[in-house]
Coordinates of C-alpha atoms in Angstrom, one line a residue:
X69 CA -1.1 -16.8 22.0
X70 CA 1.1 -13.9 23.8
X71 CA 1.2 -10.4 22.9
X72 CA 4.5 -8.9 24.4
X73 CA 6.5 -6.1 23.7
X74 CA 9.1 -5.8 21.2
X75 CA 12.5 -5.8 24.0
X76 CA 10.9 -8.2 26.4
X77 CA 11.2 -10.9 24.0
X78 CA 14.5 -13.2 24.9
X79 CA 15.2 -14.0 21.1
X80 CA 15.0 -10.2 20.3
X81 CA 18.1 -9.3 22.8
X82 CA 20.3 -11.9 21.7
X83 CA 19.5 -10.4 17.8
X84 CA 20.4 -7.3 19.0
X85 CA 23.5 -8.5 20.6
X86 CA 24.7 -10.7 17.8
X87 CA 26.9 -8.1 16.6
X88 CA 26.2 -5.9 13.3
X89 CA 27.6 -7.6 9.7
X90 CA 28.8 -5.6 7.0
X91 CA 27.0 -5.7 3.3
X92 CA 30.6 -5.5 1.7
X93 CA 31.8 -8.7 4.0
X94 CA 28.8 -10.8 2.9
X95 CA 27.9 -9.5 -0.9
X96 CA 29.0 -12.6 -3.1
X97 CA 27.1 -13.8 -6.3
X98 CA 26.5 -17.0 -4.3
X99 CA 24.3 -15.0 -1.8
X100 CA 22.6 -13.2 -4.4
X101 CA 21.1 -16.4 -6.1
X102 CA 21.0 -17.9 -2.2
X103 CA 18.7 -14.9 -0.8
X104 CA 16.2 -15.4 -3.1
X105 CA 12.3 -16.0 -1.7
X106 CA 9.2 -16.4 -4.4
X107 CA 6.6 -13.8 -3.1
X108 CA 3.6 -14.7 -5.3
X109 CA 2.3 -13.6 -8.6
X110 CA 5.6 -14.2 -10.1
X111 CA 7.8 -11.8 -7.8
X112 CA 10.3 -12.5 -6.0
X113 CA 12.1 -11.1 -2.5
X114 CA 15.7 -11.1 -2.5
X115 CA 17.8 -9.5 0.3
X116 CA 21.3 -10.3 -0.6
X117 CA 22.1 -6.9 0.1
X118 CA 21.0 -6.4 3.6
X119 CA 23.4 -7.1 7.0
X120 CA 21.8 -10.4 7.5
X121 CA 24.4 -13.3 7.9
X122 CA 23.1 -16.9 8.2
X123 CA 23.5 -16.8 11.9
X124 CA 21.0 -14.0 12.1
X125 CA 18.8 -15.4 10.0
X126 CA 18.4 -18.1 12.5
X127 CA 18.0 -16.0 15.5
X128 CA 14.6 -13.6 12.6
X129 CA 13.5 -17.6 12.8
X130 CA 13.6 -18.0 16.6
X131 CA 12.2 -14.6 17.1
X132 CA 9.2 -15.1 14.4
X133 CA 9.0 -18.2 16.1
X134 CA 9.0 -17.2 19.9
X135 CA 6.8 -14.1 19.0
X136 CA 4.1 -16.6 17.2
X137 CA 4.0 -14.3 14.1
X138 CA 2.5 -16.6 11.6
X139 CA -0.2 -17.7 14.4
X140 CA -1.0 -14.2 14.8
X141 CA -1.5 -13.7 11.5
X142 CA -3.7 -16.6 11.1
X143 CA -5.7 -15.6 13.7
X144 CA -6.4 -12.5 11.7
X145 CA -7.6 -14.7 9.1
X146 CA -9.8 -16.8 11.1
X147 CA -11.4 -13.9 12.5
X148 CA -10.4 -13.1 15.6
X149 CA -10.9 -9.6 16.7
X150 CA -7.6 -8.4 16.1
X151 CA -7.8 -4.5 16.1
X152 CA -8.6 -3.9 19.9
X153 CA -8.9 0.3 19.7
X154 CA -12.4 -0.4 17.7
X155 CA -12.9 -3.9 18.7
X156 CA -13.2 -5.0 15.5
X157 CA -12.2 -7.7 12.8
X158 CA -9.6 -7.4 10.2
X159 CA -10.8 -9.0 7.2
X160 CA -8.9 -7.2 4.3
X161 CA -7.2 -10.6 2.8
X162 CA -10.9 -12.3 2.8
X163 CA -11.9 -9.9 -0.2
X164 CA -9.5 -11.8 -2.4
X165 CA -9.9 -15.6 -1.1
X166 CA -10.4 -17.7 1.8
X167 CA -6.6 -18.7 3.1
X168 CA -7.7 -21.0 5.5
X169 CA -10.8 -22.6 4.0
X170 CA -13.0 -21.9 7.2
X171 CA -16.1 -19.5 7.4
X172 CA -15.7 -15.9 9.0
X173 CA -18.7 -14.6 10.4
X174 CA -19.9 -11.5 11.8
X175 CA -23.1 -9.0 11.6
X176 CA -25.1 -12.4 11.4
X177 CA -23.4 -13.2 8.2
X178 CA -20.7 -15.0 6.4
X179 CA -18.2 -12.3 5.5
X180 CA -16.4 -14.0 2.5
X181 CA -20.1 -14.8 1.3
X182 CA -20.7 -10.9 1.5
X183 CA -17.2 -10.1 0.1
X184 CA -17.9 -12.3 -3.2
X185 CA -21.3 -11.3 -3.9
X186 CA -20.3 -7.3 -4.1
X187 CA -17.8 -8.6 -6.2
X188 CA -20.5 -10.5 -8.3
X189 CA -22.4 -7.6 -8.4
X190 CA -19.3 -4.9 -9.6
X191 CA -18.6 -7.8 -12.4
X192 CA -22.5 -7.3 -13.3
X193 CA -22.5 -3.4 -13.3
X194 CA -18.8 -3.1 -14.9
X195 CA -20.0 -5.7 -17.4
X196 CA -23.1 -3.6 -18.6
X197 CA -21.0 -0.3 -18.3
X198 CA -18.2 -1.5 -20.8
X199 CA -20.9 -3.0 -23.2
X200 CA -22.6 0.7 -23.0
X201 CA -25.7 -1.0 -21.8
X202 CA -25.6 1.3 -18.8
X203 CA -25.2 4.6 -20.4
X204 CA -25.2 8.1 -19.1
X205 CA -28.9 10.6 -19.0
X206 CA -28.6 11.8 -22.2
X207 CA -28.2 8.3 -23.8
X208 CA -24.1 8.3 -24.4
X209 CA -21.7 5.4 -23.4
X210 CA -19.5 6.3 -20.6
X211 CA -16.0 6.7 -21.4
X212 CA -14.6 7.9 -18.2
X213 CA -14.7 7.3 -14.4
X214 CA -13.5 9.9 -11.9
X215 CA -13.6 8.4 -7.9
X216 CA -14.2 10.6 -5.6
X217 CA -13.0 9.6 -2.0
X218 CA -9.8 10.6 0.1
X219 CA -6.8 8.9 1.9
X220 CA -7.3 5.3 1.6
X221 CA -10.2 5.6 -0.9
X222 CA -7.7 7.4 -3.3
X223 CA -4.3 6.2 -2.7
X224 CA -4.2 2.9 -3.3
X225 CA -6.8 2.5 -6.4
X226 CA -5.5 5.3 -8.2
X227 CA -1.9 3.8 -7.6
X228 CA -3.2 0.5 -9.0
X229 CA -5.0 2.5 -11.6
X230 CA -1.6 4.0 -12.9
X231 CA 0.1 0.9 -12.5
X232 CA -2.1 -0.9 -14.9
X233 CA -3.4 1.8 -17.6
X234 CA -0.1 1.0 -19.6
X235 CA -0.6 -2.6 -19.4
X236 CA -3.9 -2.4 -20.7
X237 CA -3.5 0.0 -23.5
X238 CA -1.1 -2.7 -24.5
X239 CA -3.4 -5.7 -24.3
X240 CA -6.6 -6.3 -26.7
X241 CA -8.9 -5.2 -23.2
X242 CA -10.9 -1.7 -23.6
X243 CA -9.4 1.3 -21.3
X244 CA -11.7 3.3 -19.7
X245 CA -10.1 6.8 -18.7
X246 CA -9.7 7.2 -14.7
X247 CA -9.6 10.1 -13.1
X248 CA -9.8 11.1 -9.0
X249 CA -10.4 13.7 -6.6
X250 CA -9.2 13.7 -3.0
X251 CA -8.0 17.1 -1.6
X252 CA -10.8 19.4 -0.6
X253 CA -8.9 21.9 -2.3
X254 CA -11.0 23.0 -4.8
X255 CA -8.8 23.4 -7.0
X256 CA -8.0 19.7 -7.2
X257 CA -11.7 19.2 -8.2
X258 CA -12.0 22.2 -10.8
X259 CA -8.2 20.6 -12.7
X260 CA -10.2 17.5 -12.9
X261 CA -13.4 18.6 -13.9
X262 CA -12.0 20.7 -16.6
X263 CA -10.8 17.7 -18.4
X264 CA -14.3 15.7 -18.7
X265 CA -17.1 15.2 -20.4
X266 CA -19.9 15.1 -17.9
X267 CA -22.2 13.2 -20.5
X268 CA -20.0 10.5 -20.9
X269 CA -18.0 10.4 -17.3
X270 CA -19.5 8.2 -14.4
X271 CA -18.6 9.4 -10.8
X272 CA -17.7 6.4 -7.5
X273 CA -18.4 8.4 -4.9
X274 CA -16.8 6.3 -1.7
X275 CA -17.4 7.3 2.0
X276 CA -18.2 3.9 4.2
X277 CA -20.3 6.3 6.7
X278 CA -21.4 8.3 3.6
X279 CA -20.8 11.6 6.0
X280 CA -17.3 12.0 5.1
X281 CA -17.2 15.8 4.9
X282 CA -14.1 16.5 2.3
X283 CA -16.1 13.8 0.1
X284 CA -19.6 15.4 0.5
X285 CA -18.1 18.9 -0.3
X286 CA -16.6 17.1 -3.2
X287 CA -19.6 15.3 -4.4
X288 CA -21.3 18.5 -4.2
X289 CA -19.1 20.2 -5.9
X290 CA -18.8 17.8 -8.9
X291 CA -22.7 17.9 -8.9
X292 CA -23.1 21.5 -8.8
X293 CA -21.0 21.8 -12.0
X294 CA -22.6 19.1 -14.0
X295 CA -24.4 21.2 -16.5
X296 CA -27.2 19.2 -18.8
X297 CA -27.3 16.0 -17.1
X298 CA -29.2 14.3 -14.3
X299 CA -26.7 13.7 -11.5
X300 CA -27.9 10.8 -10.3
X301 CA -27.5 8.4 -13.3
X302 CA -23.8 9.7 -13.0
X303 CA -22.9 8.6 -9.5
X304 CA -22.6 5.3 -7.9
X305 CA -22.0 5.1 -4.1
X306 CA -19.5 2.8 -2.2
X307 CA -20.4 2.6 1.5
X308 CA -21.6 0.6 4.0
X309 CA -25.1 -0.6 4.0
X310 CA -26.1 1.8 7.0
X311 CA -25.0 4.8 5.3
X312 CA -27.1 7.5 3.9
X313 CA -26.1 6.5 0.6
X314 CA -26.4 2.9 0.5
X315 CA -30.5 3.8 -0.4
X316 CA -30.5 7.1 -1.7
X317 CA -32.8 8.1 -5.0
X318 CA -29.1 10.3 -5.9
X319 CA -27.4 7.3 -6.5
X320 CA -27.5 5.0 -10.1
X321 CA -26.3 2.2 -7.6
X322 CA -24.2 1.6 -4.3
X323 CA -21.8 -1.4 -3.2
X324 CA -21.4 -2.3 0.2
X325 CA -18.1 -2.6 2.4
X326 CA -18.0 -2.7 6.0
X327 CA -16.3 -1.7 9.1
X328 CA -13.8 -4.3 8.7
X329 CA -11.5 -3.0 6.1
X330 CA -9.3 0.1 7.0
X331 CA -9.4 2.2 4.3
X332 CA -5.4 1.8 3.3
X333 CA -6.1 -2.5 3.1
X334 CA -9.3 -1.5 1.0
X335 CA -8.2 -1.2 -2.5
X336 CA -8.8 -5.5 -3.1
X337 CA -12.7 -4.4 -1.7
X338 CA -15.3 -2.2 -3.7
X339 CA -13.2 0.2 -2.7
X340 CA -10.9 -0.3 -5.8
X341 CA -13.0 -2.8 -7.2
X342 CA -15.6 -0.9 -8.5
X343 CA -13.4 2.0 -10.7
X344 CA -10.5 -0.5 -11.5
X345 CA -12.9 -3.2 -12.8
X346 CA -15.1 -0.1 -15.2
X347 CA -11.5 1.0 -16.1
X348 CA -9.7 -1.8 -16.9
X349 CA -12.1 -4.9 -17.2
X350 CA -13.5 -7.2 -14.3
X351 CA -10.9 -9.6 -15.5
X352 CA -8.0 -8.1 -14.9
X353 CA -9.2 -6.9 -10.9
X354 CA -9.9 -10.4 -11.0
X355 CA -6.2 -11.0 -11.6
X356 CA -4.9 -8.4 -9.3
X357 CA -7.3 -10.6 -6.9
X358 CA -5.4 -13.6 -7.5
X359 CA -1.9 -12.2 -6.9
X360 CA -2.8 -10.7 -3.6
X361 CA -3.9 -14.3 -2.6
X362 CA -1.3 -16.1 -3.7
X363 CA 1.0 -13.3 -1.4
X364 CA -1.5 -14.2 1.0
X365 CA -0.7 -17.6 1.1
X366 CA 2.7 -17.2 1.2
X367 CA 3.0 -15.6 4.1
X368 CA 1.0 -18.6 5.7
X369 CA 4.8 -19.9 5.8
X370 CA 6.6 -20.7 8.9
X371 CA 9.7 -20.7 7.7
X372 CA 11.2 -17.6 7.1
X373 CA 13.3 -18.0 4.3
X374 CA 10.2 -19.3 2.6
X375 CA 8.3 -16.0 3.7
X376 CA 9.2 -12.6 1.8
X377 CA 6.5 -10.6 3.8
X378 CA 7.4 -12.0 6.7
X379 CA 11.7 -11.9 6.1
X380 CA 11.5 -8.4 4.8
X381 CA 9.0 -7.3 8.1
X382 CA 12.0 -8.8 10.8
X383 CA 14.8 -7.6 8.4
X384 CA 12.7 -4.0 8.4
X385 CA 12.5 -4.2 12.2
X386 CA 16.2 -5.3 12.2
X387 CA 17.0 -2.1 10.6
X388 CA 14.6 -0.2 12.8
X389 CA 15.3 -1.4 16.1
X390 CA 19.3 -2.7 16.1
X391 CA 20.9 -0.2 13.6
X392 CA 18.5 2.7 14.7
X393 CA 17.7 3.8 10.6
X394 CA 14.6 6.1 11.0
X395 CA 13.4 6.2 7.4
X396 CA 13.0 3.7 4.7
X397 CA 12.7 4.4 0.8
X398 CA 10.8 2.9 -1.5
X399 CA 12.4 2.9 -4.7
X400 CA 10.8 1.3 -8.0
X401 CA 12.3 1.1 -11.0
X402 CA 9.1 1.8 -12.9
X403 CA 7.3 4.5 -14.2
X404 CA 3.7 2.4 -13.7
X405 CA 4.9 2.8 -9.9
X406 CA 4.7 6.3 -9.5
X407 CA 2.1 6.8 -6.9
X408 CA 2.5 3.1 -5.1
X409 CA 5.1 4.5 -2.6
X410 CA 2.3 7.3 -1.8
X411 CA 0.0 4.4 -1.0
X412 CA 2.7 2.8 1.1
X413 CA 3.1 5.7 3.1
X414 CA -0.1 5.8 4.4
X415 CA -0.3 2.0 4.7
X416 CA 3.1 1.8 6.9
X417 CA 2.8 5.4 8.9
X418 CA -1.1 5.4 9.5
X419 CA -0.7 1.5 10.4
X420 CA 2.5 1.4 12.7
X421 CA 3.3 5.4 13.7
X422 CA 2.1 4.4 17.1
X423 CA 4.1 5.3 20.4
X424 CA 1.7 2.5 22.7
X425 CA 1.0 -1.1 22.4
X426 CA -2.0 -2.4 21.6
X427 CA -3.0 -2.5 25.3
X428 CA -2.7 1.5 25.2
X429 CA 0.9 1.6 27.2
X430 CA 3.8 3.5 26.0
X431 CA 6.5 1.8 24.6
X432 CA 9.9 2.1 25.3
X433 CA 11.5 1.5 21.6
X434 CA 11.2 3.1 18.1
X435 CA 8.3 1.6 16.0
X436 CA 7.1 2.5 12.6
X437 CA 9.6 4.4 9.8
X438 CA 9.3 7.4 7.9
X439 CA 8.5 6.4 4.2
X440 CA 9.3 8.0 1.2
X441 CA 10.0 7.2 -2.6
X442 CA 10.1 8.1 -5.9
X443 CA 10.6 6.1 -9.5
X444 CA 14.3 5.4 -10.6
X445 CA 15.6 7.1 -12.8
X446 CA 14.2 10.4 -11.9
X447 CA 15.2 9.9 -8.0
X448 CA 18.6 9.4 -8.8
X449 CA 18.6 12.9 -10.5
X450 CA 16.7 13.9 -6.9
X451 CA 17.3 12.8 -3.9
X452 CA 20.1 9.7 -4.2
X453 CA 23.0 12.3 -3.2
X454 CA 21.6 12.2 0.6
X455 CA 21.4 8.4 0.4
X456 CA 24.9 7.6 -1.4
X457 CA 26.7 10.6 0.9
X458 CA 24.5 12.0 3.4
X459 CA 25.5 11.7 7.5
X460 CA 22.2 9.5 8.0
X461 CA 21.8 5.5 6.6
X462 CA 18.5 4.8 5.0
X463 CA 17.5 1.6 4.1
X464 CA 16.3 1.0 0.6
X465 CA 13.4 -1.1 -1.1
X466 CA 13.9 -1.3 -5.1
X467 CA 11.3 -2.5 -7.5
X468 CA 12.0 -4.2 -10.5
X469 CA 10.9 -5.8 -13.9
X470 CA 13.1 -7.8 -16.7
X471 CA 10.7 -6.4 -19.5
X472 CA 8.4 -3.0 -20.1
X473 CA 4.4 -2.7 -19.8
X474 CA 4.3 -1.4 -23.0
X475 CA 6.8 -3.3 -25.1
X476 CA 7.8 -0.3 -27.1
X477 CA 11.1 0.4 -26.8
X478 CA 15.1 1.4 -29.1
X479 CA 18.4 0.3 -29.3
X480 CA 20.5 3.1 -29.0
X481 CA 24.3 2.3 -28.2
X482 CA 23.7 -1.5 -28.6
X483 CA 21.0 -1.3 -25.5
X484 CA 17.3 -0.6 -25.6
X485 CA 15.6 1.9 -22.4
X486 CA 14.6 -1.2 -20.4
X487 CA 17.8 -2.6 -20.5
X488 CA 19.4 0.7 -19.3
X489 CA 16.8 1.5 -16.6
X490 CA 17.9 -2.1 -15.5
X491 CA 21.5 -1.9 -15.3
X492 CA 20.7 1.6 -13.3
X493 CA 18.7 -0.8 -11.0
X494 CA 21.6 -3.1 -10.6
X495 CA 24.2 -0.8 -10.4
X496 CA 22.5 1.2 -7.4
X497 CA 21.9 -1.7 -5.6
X498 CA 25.6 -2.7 -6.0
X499 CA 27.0 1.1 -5.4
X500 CA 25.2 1.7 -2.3
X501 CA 26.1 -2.1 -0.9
X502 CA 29.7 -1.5 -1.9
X503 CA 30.5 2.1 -2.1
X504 CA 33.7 3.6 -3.8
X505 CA 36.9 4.1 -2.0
X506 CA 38.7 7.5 -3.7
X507 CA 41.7 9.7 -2.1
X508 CA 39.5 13.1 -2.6
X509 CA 37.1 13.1 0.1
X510 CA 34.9 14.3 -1.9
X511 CA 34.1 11.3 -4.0
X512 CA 34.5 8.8 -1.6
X513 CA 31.2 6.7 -1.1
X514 CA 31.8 4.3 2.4
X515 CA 29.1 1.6 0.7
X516 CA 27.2 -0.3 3.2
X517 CA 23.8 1.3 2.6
X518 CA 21.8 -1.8 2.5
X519 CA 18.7 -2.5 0.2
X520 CA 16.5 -5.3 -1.3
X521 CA 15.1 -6.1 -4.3
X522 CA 11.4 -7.1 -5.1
X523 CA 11.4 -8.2 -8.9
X524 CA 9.2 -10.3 -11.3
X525 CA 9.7 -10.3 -15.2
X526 CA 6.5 -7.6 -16.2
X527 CA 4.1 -5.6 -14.2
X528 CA 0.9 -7.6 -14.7
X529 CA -2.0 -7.3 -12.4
X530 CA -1.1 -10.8 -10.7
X531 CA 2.3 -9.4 -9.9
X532 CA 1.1 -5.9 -8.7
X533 CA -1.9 -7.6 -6.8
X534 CA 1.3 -10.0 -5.1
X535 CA 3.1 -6.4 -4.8
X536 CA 0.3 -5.0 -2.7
X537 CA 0.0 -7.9 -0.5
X538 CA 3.7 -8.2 0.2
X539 CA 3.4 -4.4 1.7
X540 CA 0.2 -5.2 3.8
X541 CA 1.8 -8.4 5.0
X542 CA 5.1 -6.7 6.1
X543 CA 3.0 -3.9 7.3
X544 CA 1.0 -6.4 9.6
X545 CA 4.3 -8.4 10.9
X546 CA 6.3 -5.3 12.1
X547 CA 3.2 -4.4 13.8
X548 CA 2.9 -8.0 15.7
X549 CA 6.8 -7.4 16.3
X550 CA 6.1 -3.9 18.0
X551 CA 3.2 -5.2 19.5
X552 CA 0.9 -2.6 18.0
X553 CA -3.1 -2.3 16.7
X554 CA -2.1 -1.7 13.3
X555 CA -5.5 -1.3 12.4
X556 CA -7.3 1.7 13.6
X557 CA -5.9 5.5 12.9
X558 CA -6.7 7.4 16.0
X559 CA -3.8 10.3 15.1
X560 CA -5.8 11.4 12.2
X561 CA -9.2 12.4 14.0
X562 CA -7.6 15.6 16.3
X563 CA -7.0 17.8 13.0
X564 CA -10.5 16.7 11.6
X565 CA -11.9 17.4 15.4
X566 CA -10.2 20.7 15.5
X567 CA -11.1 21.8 11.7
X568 CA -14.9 21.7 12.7
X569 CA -14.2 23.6 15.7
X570 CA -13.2 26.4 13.4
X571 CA -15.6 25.9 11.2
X572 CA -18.0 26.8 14.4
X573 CA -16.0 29.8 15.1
X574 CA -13.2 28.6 16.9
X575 CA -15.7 28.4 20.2
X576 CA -13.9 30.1 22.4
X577 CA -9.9 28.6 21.4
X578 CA -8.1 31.7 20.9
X579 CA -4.9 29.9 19.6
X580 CA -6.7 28.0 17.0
X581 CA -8.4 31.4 16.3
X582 CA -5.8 33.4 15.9
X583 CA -4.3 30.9 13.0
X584 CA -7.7 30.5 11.9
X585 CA -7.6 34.3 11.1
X586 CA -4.7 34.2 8.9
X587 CA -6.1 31.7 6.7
X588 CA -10.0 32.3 7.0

């Protein structure tokens, strides 16, 4: 197996020579039903709408095919050491099933062993918490469970937290309130804080070193203010097994990840496991679980119309690397969604802003885009002039579901709010493809802003488990294509490296001082 760059790749210059298609040439309804690719957990990929024509298609094949994508990506599940800044394994899809049926080993043990006995052990403990065997130091049930832990130890379980809460308060399961705490403004513990009973709250405090200092400060803070109960039979740790934490007497329990799971892949590891499954039930994680492996699976596919993580990674990279689009939006047509393109933000800038390879040379082509999003409707009312009108093209990812979490809904006009957020859905998709042609200047949209469509018929936690994996996959295959380590985070450690040094006194860097002094 051969890890080249992006532009030395034969199959890559005759894509980017194939000549550019036009949405408004290829948009038919054949294509739409045509362009269609089952994703898992009930979603499906469709990219009808992007500048694709058969012809390229081929040539995504020959280039998936010449670059040994789906090999790659095996070899990531396997257990090769694939992130080569750290030297480590990647081992994220192992938390929710073995795709290859072989044993993974490392540390002197079998990783999916190690993976499925914390999750044994978070059914146990969320099990006994729900019941209100496990209750709080003065003798209460818990009714609440607040997470304390930043970037990738907040993003993506408190997205999948918000994603579900609906669902459940819909279904016969018993909610648990969720609340988090991530900034080491204090102000974002205090708002939180203020809205809890510390008698009946229980608090995941995740750091995998257990050193983290913005989660320390907030642990301490949180600690500090919990008047009238013992602390420790209010806190459970997630951290590795060699952290401080992992046998502390401050701790009612702790549950073990490992080195091997960034932190923005870690929301299918204790990570999210521990607050989604007190939250919203073991069995519905355990769903989730299922519909990240069944994305899993699917992108075990060589084919790439068969593949949605893998078709939408070469159709991103496409967009990226022919047309030259610098941003992509993330657009789902769901109020459940509104922090998942947060989480993709970090998972698709922290994993492919890279300007080297994943030898440490500098590449000679753009890699990672910027990502951004909001839920539809609202982003229409936003930020949807700029895309339908503005001087830059930015591709466009939509997310959508036939029927509502809550199945609650009116008929006003002869339609009911689902049915109108839909035909918003559709009627974007088909405005941006198509644009408007109109003698005032003014009013005229030129069409030809290209978009996809993920969709499934309800947010359940199979589909959003399938959701999540899509986005890691996609993630991991643009980063084989740029041939980049899309699995360590090396341009987040100067700020933290710089933020002790004032917090030492600047030692000696009088420019750091000097903006030190107007904050400090």
């Amino acid at each position: 197996m051969e890890y080249r760059n992006l532009n030395e790749l034969k199959s890559f210059n005759e894509l980017a020579n194939s000549g550019k298609c036009q949405v408004k040439t290829l948009l038919t309804k054949e294509r739409v039903a045509k362009c269609s690719i089952p994703a898992g957990g009930t979603l499906t990929y469709n990219y009808a709408a992007m500048p694709v024509s058969d012809e390229q298609v081929k040539l995504l094949q020959a280039l998936s095919d010449e670059d040994e994508l789906v090999a790659k990506y095996r070899a990531v599940l396997s257990g090769e050491m694939m992130n080569p800044g750290e030297k480590r394994l990647v081992l994220h899809q192992l938390t929710r099933g073995n795709c290859l049926g072989t044993a993974v080993s490392a540390d002197g043990e079998d990783k999916g062993e190690f993976y499925a006995s914390q999750l044994a052990r978070i059914r146990e403990f969320s099990e006994k918490v729900r019941s209100g065997e496990i209750k709080g130091s003065t003798g209460k049930p818990f009714d609440t469970v607040c997470q304390i832990g930043i970037g990738g130890s907040d993003l993506g379980p408190r997205a999948l937290y918000l994603a579900l809460a609906e669902y459940i308060n819909n279904s016969p399961v018993k909610h648990l309130n969720a609340k988090f705490i991530s900034n080491v403004d204090p102000d974002d513990a205090a708002a939180v804080i203020g809205t809890i009973d510390p008698e009946t709250t229980l608090f995941v405090l995740v750091s995998k070193s257990g050193t983290t200092l913005e989660t320390l400060t907030n642990q301490m803070l949180v600690t500090s203010s919990l008047k009238g109960v013992d602390p420790a039979k209010h806190l459970v740790a997630v951290t590795s097994k060699t952290s401080p934490l992992a046998s502390s007497k401050d701790v009612l329990d702790a549950f073990f990840i490992d080195d091997y799971i960034g932190g923005r892949y870690s929301s299918t590891s204790a990570v999210g496991g521990v607050i989604l499954s007190v939250a919203l039930g073991y069995e519905t994680f355990e769903e989730l679980l299922a519909g990240a492996h069944e994305a899993d699976m699917n992108a075990l596919e060589t084919d790439v119309t068969k593949n949605a993580a893998l078709m939408d990674a070469l159709i991103g990279m496409y967009l990226r690397n022919v047309y030259g689009y610098p941003s992509t939006a993330i657009l789902p047509y769901s109020q459940a969604l509104s922090r998942f393109p947060a989480h993709l933000q970090q998972l698709d800038m922290e994993s492919n802003g890279k300007h080297v390879n994943r030898f440490g040379e500098p590449v000679d082509y753009v890699t990672g885009p910027v990502i951004f999003g909001e839920p539809g409707t609202n982003g229409q009312h936003s930020f949807y002039q700029l895309l339908h009108q503005g001087t830059d093209i930015v591709p466009l990812q939509f997310i959508g579901f036939k029927n509502s979490q809550a199945g609650k809904d009116i008929v006003i006009e002869g339609s009911t709010s689902q049915v109108k957020l839909n035909a918003n859905l559709a009627a974007q998709i088909v405005a941006f493809a198509l644009g408007k042609d109109d003698a005032n200047p003014n009013k005229q949209f030129d069409g030809e802003r290209p978009s996809s469509l993920i969709h499934a018929d309800r947010l359940t936690p199979k589909a959003l488990g399938a959701l999540l994996s899509h986005f890691e996959n996609k993630v991991m295959f643009q980063g084989f294509l740029w041939n980049l380590n899309s699995f360590d985070q090396e341009g987040v450690q100067l700020g933290k490296v710089l933020a002790k040094k004032v917090l030492k006194g600047c030692e000696g860097d009088e420019v750091l001082k000097a903006y030190a002094d107007l904050l400090i």
